[in-house]
PDB file of C-alpha atoms in Angstrom:
ATOM      1  CA  MET A 126     -14.043  31.097  25.797  1.00  0.00           C
ATOM      2  CA  ARG A 127     -11.749  30.030  28.985  1.00  0.00           C
ATOM      3  CA  TYR A 128     -13.439  28.744  31.988  1.00  0.00           C
ATOM      4  CA  ASP A 129     -12.204  27.227  35.186  1.00  0.00           C
ATOM      5  CA  ALA A 130     -10.918  24.081  34.244  1.00  0.00           C
ATOM      6  CA  ALA A 131     -12.279  22.604  37.377  1.00  0.00           C
ATOM      7  CA  MET A 132     -15.958  23.153  36.166  1.00  0.00           C
ATOM      8  CA  THR A 133     -18.257  20.286  36.714  1.00  0.00           C
ATOM      9  CA  ASP A 134     -20.407  18.359  34.032  1.00  0.00           C
ATOM     10  CA  ASP A 135     -23.694  20.024  35.747  1.00  0.00           C
ATOM     11  CA  GLU A 136     -21.818  23.424  35.223  1.00  0.00           C
ATOM     12  CA  TRP A 137     -21.069  22.546  31.710  1.00  0.00           C
ATOM     13  CA  MET A 138     -24.480  21.165  30.909  1.00  0.00           C
ATOM     14  CA  ALA A 139     -26.009  24.405  32.208  1.00  0.00           C
ATOM     15  CA  ILE A 140     -24.450  25.956  29.195  1.00  0.00           C
ATOM     16  CA  ALA A 141     -25.912  23.278  26.827  1.00  0.00           C
ATOM     17  CA  ILE A 142     -29.243  23.895  28.351  1.00  0.00           C
ATOM     18  CA  ALA A 143     -29.072  27.599  27.587  1.00  0.00           C
ATOM     19  CA  GLU A 144     -27.946  26.660  24.012  1.00  0.00           C
ATOM     20  CA  ALA A 145     -31.390  24.423  24.056  1.00  0.00           C
ATOM     21  CA  ASP A 146     -33.348  27.651  25.143  1.00  0.00           C
ATOM     22  CA  ALA A 147     -31.846  29.506  22.242  1.00  0.00           C
ATOM     23  CA  ALA A 148     -33.138  26.908  19.657  1.00  0.00           C
ATOM     24  CA  ALA A 149     -36.341  27.063  21.217  1.00  0.00           C
ATOM     25  CA  ARG A 150     -36.614  30.879  20.550  1.00  0.00           C
ATOM     26  CA  HIS A 151     -36.816  30.366  16.978  1.00  0.00           C
ATOM     27  CA  ALA A 152     -38.853  27.095  17.213  1.00  0.00           C
ATOM     28  CA  ASP A 153     -36.408  24.427  16.956  1.00  0.00           C
ATOM     29  CA  VAL A 154     -36.236  21.576  19.196  1.00  0.00           C
ATOM     30  CA  PRO A 155     -34.600  22.405  22.275  1.00  0.00           C
ATOM     31  CA  VAL A 156     -31.201  20.736  22.165  1.00  0.00           C
ATOM     32  CA  GLY A 157     -27.848  22.550  22.877  1.00  0.00           C
ATOM     33  CA  CYS A 158     -24.534  21.572  22.882  1.00  0.00           C
ATOM     34  CA  VAL A 159     -21.220  22.699  24.075  1.00  0.00           C
ATOM     35  CA  ILE A 160     -17.596  21.492  23.385  1.00  0.00           C
ATOM     36  CA  VAL A 161     -14.573  21.806  25.789  1.00  0.00           C
ATOM     37  CA  ASP A 162     -10.929  20.887  25.435  1.00  0.00           C
ATOM     38  CA  GLU A 163      -8.713  18.978  27.972  1.00  0.00           C
ATOM     39  CA  ASN A 164      -7.792  22.201  29.332  1.00  0.00           C
ATOM     40  CA  GLY A 165     -11.111  23.340  30.218  1.00  0.00           C
ATOM     41  CA  THR A 166     -11.538  25.949  27.434  1.00  0.00           C
ATOM     42  CA  GLU A 167     -14.584  26.125  25.611  1.00  0.00           C
ATOM     43  CA  LEU A 168     -14.201  25.418  21.853  1.00  0.00           C
ATOM     44  CA  ALA A 169     -17.415  26.024  20.536  1.00  0.00           C
ATOM     45  CA  ARG A 170     -21.204  26.027  21.383  1.00  0.00           C
ATOM     46  CA  GLY A 171     -24.365  25.283  19.094  1.00  0.00           C
ATOM     47  CA  HIS A 172     -28.108  24.605  19.274  1.00  0.00           C
ATOM     48  CA  ASN A 173     -30.674  22.954  16.777  1.00  0.00           C
ATOM     49  CA  ARG A 174     -31.002  25.132  13.729  1.00  0.00           C
ATOM     50  CA  ARG A 175     -33.088  22.792  11.329  1.00  0.00           C
ATOM     51  CA  GLU A 176     -35.805  24.933  11.175  1.00  0.00           C
ATOM     52  CA  VAL A 177     -34.312  28.214  10.975  1.00  0.00           C
ATOM     53  CA  ASP A 178     -31.623  26.976   8.505  1.00  0.00           C
ATOM     54  CA  GLN A 179     -33.742  24.699   6.677  1.00  0.00           C
ATOM     55  CA  ASP A 180     -31.129  22.025   6.971  1.00  0.00           C
ATOM     56  CA  PRO A 181     -31.872  18.569   8.249  1.00  0.00           C
ATOM     57  CA  THR A 182     -28.069  18.129   9.454  1.00  0.00           C
ATOM     58  CA  ALA A 183     -28.211  21.248  11.515  1.00  0.00           C
ATOM     59  CA  HIS A 184     -28.531  19.342  14.731  1.00  0.00           C
ATOM     60  CA  ALA A 185     -26.699  20.960  17.935  1.00  0.00           C
ATOM     61  CA  GLU A 186     -24.025  18.700  17.898  1.00  0.00           C
ATOM     62  CA  LEU A 187     -23.369  19.231  14.360  1.00  0.00           C
ATOM     63  CA  VAL A 188     -23.355  22.899  14.415  1.00  0.00           C
ATOM     64  CA  ALA A 189     -21.181  22.941  17.583  1.00  0.00           C
ATOM     65  CA  MET A 190     -18.549  20.184  15.859  1.00  0.00           C
ATOM     66  CA  ARG A 191     -18.357  22.088  12.828  1.00  0.00           C
ATOM     67  CA  ALA A 192     -17.438  25.514  14.759  1.00  0.00           C
ATOM     68  CA  ALA A 193     -14.966  23.653  17.016  1.00  0.00           C
ATOM     69  CA  ALA A 194     -13.223  22.410  13.993  1.00  0.00           C
ATOM     70  CA  VAL A 195     -12.664  25.777  12.696  1.00  0.00           C
ATOM     71  CA  VAL A 196     -11.389  26.940  16.176  1.00  0.00           C
ATOM     72  CA  ARG A 197      -9.038  23.992  15.906  1.00  0.00           C
ATOM     73  CA  GLY A 198      -8.324  24.408  12.261  1.00  0.00           C
ATOM     74  CA  HIS A 199      -8.714  20.881  11.955  1.00  0.00           C
ATOM     75  CA  TRP A 200     -11.537  18.247  11.715  1.00  0.00           C
ATOM     76  CA  ARG A 201     -10.142  16.069  14.499  1.00  0.00           C
ATOM     77  CA  LEU A 202     -11.607  16.646  18.077  1.00  0.00           C
ATOM     78  CA  ASP A 203      -9.770  14.609  19.850  1.00  0.00           C
ATOM     79  CA  ARG A 204      -9.106  15.471  23.738  1.00  0.00           C
ATOM     80  CA  THR A 205     -12.364  17.123  23.673  1.00  0.00           C
ATOM     81  CA  THR A 206     -15.534  16.490  25.677  1.00  0.00           C
ATOM     82  CA  LEU A 207     -18.891  17.267  24.113  1.00  0.00           C
ATOM     83  CA  TYR A 208     -21.983  18.186  26.191  1.00  0.00           C
ATOM     84  CA  VAL A 209     -25.544  17.638  24.770  1.00  0.00           C
ATOM     85  CA  THR A 210     -28.713  18.041  26.414  1.00  0.00           C
ATOM     86  CA  LEU A 211     -30.060  15.342  24.301  1.00  0.00           C
ATOM     87  CA  GLU A 212     -28.730  11.825  23.765  1.00  0.00           C
ATOM     88  CA  PRO A 213     -27.179  11.757  20.290  1.00  0.00           C
ATOM     89  CA  CYS A 214     -29.086  10.267  17.425  1.00  0.00           C
ATOM     90  CA  ALA A 215     -27.453   7.860  14.747  1.00  0.00           C
ATOM     91  CA  MET A 216     -26.064  10.729  12.314  1.00  0.00           C
ATOM     92  CA  CYS A 217     -24.621  12.590  15.397  1.00  0.00           C
ATOM     93  CA  ALA A 218     -23.258   9.554  17.019  1.00  0.00           C
ATOM     94  CA  GLY A 219     -21.749   8.545  13.698  1.00  0.00           C
ATOM     95  CA  ALA A 220     -20.197  12.129  13.464  1.00  0.00           C
ATOM     96  CA  LEU A 221     -18.724  12.123  16.813  1.00  0.00           C
ATOM     97  CA  VAL A 222     -16.956   8.648  15.815  1.00  0.00           C
ATOM     98  CA  ASN A 223     -15.711  10.247  12.848  1.00  0.00           C
ATOM     99  CA  ALA A 224     -14.632  13.700  14.590  1.00  0.00           C
ATOM    100  CA  ARG A 225     -12.571  11.446  17.173  1.00  0.00           C
ATOM    101  CA  VAL A 226     -14.498  13.065  19.943  1.00  0.00           C
ATOM    102  CA  PRO A 227     -13.384  10.798  23.009  1.00  0.00           C
ATOM    103  CA  THR A 228     -16.204  11.877  25.616  1.00  0.00           C
ATOM    104  CA  VAL A 229     -19.782  12.517  25.410  1.00  0.00           C
ATOM    105  CA  VAL A 230     -21.887  13.766  28.109  1.00  0.00           C
ATOM    106  CA  TYR A 231     -25.654  13.955  27.566  1.00  0.00           C
ATOM    107  CA  GLY A 232     -28.565  15.168  29.573  1.00  0.00           C
ATOM    108  CA  ALA A 233     -31.987  13.360  28.897  1.00  0.00           C
ATOM    109  CA  SER A 234     -32.212   9.668  27.097  1.00  0.00           C
ATOM    110  CA  ASP A 235     -33.804   9.623  23.468  1.00  0.00           C
ATOM    111  CA  PRO A 236     -36.347   6.508  23.516  1.00  0.00           C
ATOM    112  CA  LYS A 237     -36.943   7.177  19.947  1.00  0.00           C
ATOM    113  CA  ALA A 238     -33.485   7.960  18.334  1.00  0.00           C
ATOM    114  CA  GLY A 239     -30.798   7.686  20.823  1.00  0.00           C
ATOM    115  CA  ALA A 240     -27.817   6.019  19.334  1.00  0.00           C
ATOM    116  CA  VAL A 241     -25.438   6.211  22.150  1.00  0.00           C
ATOM    117  CA  ASP A 242     -27.178   4.083  24.823  1.00  0.00           C
ATOM    118  CA  THR A 243     -30.757   3.784  24.140  1.00  0.00           C
ATOM    119  CA  LEU A 244     -31.437   2.258  20.743  1.00  0.00           C
ATOM    120  CA  PHE A 245     -27.985   1.656  19.595  1.00  0.00           C
ATOM    121  CA  ARG A 246     -24.355   2.073  21.174  1.00  0.00           C
ATOM    122  CA  LEU A 247     -22.445   3.537  18.246  1.00  0.00           C
ATOM    123  CA  GLY A 248     -19.659   5.014  20.538  1.00  0.00           C
ATOM    124  CA  ASP A 249     -18.510   1.637  21.857  1.00  0.00           C
ATOM    125  CA  ASP A 250     -19.012  -0.533  18.823  1.00  0.00           C
ATOM    126  CA  GLU A 251     -16.018  -2.243  18.392  1.00  0.00           C
ATOM    127  CA  ARG A 252     -16.377  -2.577  14.298  1.00  0.00           C
ATOM    128  CA  LEU A 253     -15.698   1.171  14.064  1.00  0.00           C
ATOM    129  CA  ASN A 254     -12.476   2.756  13.893  1.00  0.00           C
ATOM    130  CA  HIS A 255     -13.060   4.929  16.824  1.00  0.00           C
ATOM    131  CA  ARG A 256     -14.937   4.763  20.289  1.00  0.00           C
ATOM    132  CA  PHE A 257     -15.952   7.296  22.764  1.00  0.00           C
ATOM    133  CA  GLN A 258     -17.265   7.168  26.319  1.00  0.00           C
ATOM    134  CA  ALA A 259     -20.476   8.368  27.266  1.00  0.00           C
ATOM    135  CA  ARG A 260     -22.298   9.627  30.362  1.00  0.00           C
ATOM    136  CA  GLY A 261     -25.981  10.196  30.505  1.00  0.00           C
ATOM    137  CA  GLY A 262     -28.427  11.743  32.734  1.00  0.00           C
ATOM    138  CA  ILE A 263     -26.758  14.872  33.482  1.00  0.00           C
ATOM    139  CA  GLN A 264     -29.387  17.330  34.635  1.00  0.00           C
ATOM    140  CA  ALA A 265     -31.686  14.923  32.821  1.00  0.00           C
ATOM    141  CA  GLU A 266     -34.732  16.023  34.196  1.00  0.00           C
ATOM    142  CA  ALA A 267     -34.020  19.824  33.259  1.00  0.00           C
ATOM    143  CA  CYS A 268     -33.230  18.867  29.696  1.00  0.00           C
ATOM    144  CA  ALA A 269     -36.226  16.519  29.238  1.00  0.00           C
ATOM    145  CA  GLU A 270     -38.427  19.135  30.749  1.00  0.00           C
ATOM    146  CA  ARG A 271     -37.564  21.564  27.927  1.00  0.00           C
ATOM    147  CA  LEU A 272     -38.307  19.011  25.384  1.00  0.00           C
ATOM    148  CA  ARG A 273     -41.663  18.053  26.820  1.00  0.00           C
ATOM    149  CA  SER A 274     -42.962  21.685  26.986  1.00  0.00           C
ATOM    150  CA  PHE A 275     -41.862  22.215  23.466  1.00  0.00           C
ATOM    151  CA  PHE A 276     -43.752  19.532  22.166  1.00  0.00           C
ATOM    152  CA  GLN A 277     -46.673  19.992  24.269  1.00  0.00           C
ATOM    153  CA  ALA A 278     -46.995  23.734  22.797  1.00  0.00           C
ATOM    154  CA  LEU A 279     -46.568  22.187  19.443  1.00  0.00           C
ATOM    155  CA  ARG A 280     -49.482  19.827  20.048  1.00  0.00           C
ATOM    156  CA  ALA A 281     -51.596  22.616  21.793  1.00  0.00           C
ATOM    157  CA  ASP A 282     -51.056  24.492  18.488  1.00  0.00           C
ATOM    158  CA  GLY A 283     -52.341  21.763  16.420  1.00  0.00           C
ATOM    159  CA  GLN A 284     -48.607  21.427  14.934  1.00  0.00           C
ATOM    160  CA  LYS A 285     -47.731  17.712  15.840  1.00  0.00           C
TER     161      LYS A 285
END
C-alpha cells in the first residue's frame, strides 16, 4: 500500500495500533506492527498470532517481517523502518538484526522482556554483524493502555 512519504511516526504507529487491536479480537496479546520502505511504501503489517496459530514465534514483528520478505522477494529488509507497539523481545530483536532492518520505532517499553532498550540493547551491540537505530515512546500511552486492558480482562476472567 502506498502512503504519503511524509507520514509521521505517529501516523505509522496508528496503523500498528490498529493491528494490535486485531490481535486482541482473537485473544492474542495486542501487539501490532507495520514495515515501511524508504519511499514511504508500506511493505507489510502484522499482529500477534501466537494463540490463533498456536505458534510461539508468531509475534507481530516476525509476522510482518515474513510478509515483507515475500513482498521484497528477499530476506534482507534493509532500507526499511519497522513500527511496533511494544518494544521487541530478544527473539524479535535478533530477527531484526538478521533481517538487516535499519530502524525500529516502538510504542511502549517492555520492562519484562524488552531487548532494544530496557533489558538488553541488541540493536546496538557491536559484537553483532548488524545494528539498528531505535526510537521508543511513540504513542506509548495508547500502546500501553491496550496491553493493560487486555491483561486486566484476563485476570478478571481468572486466566492470568
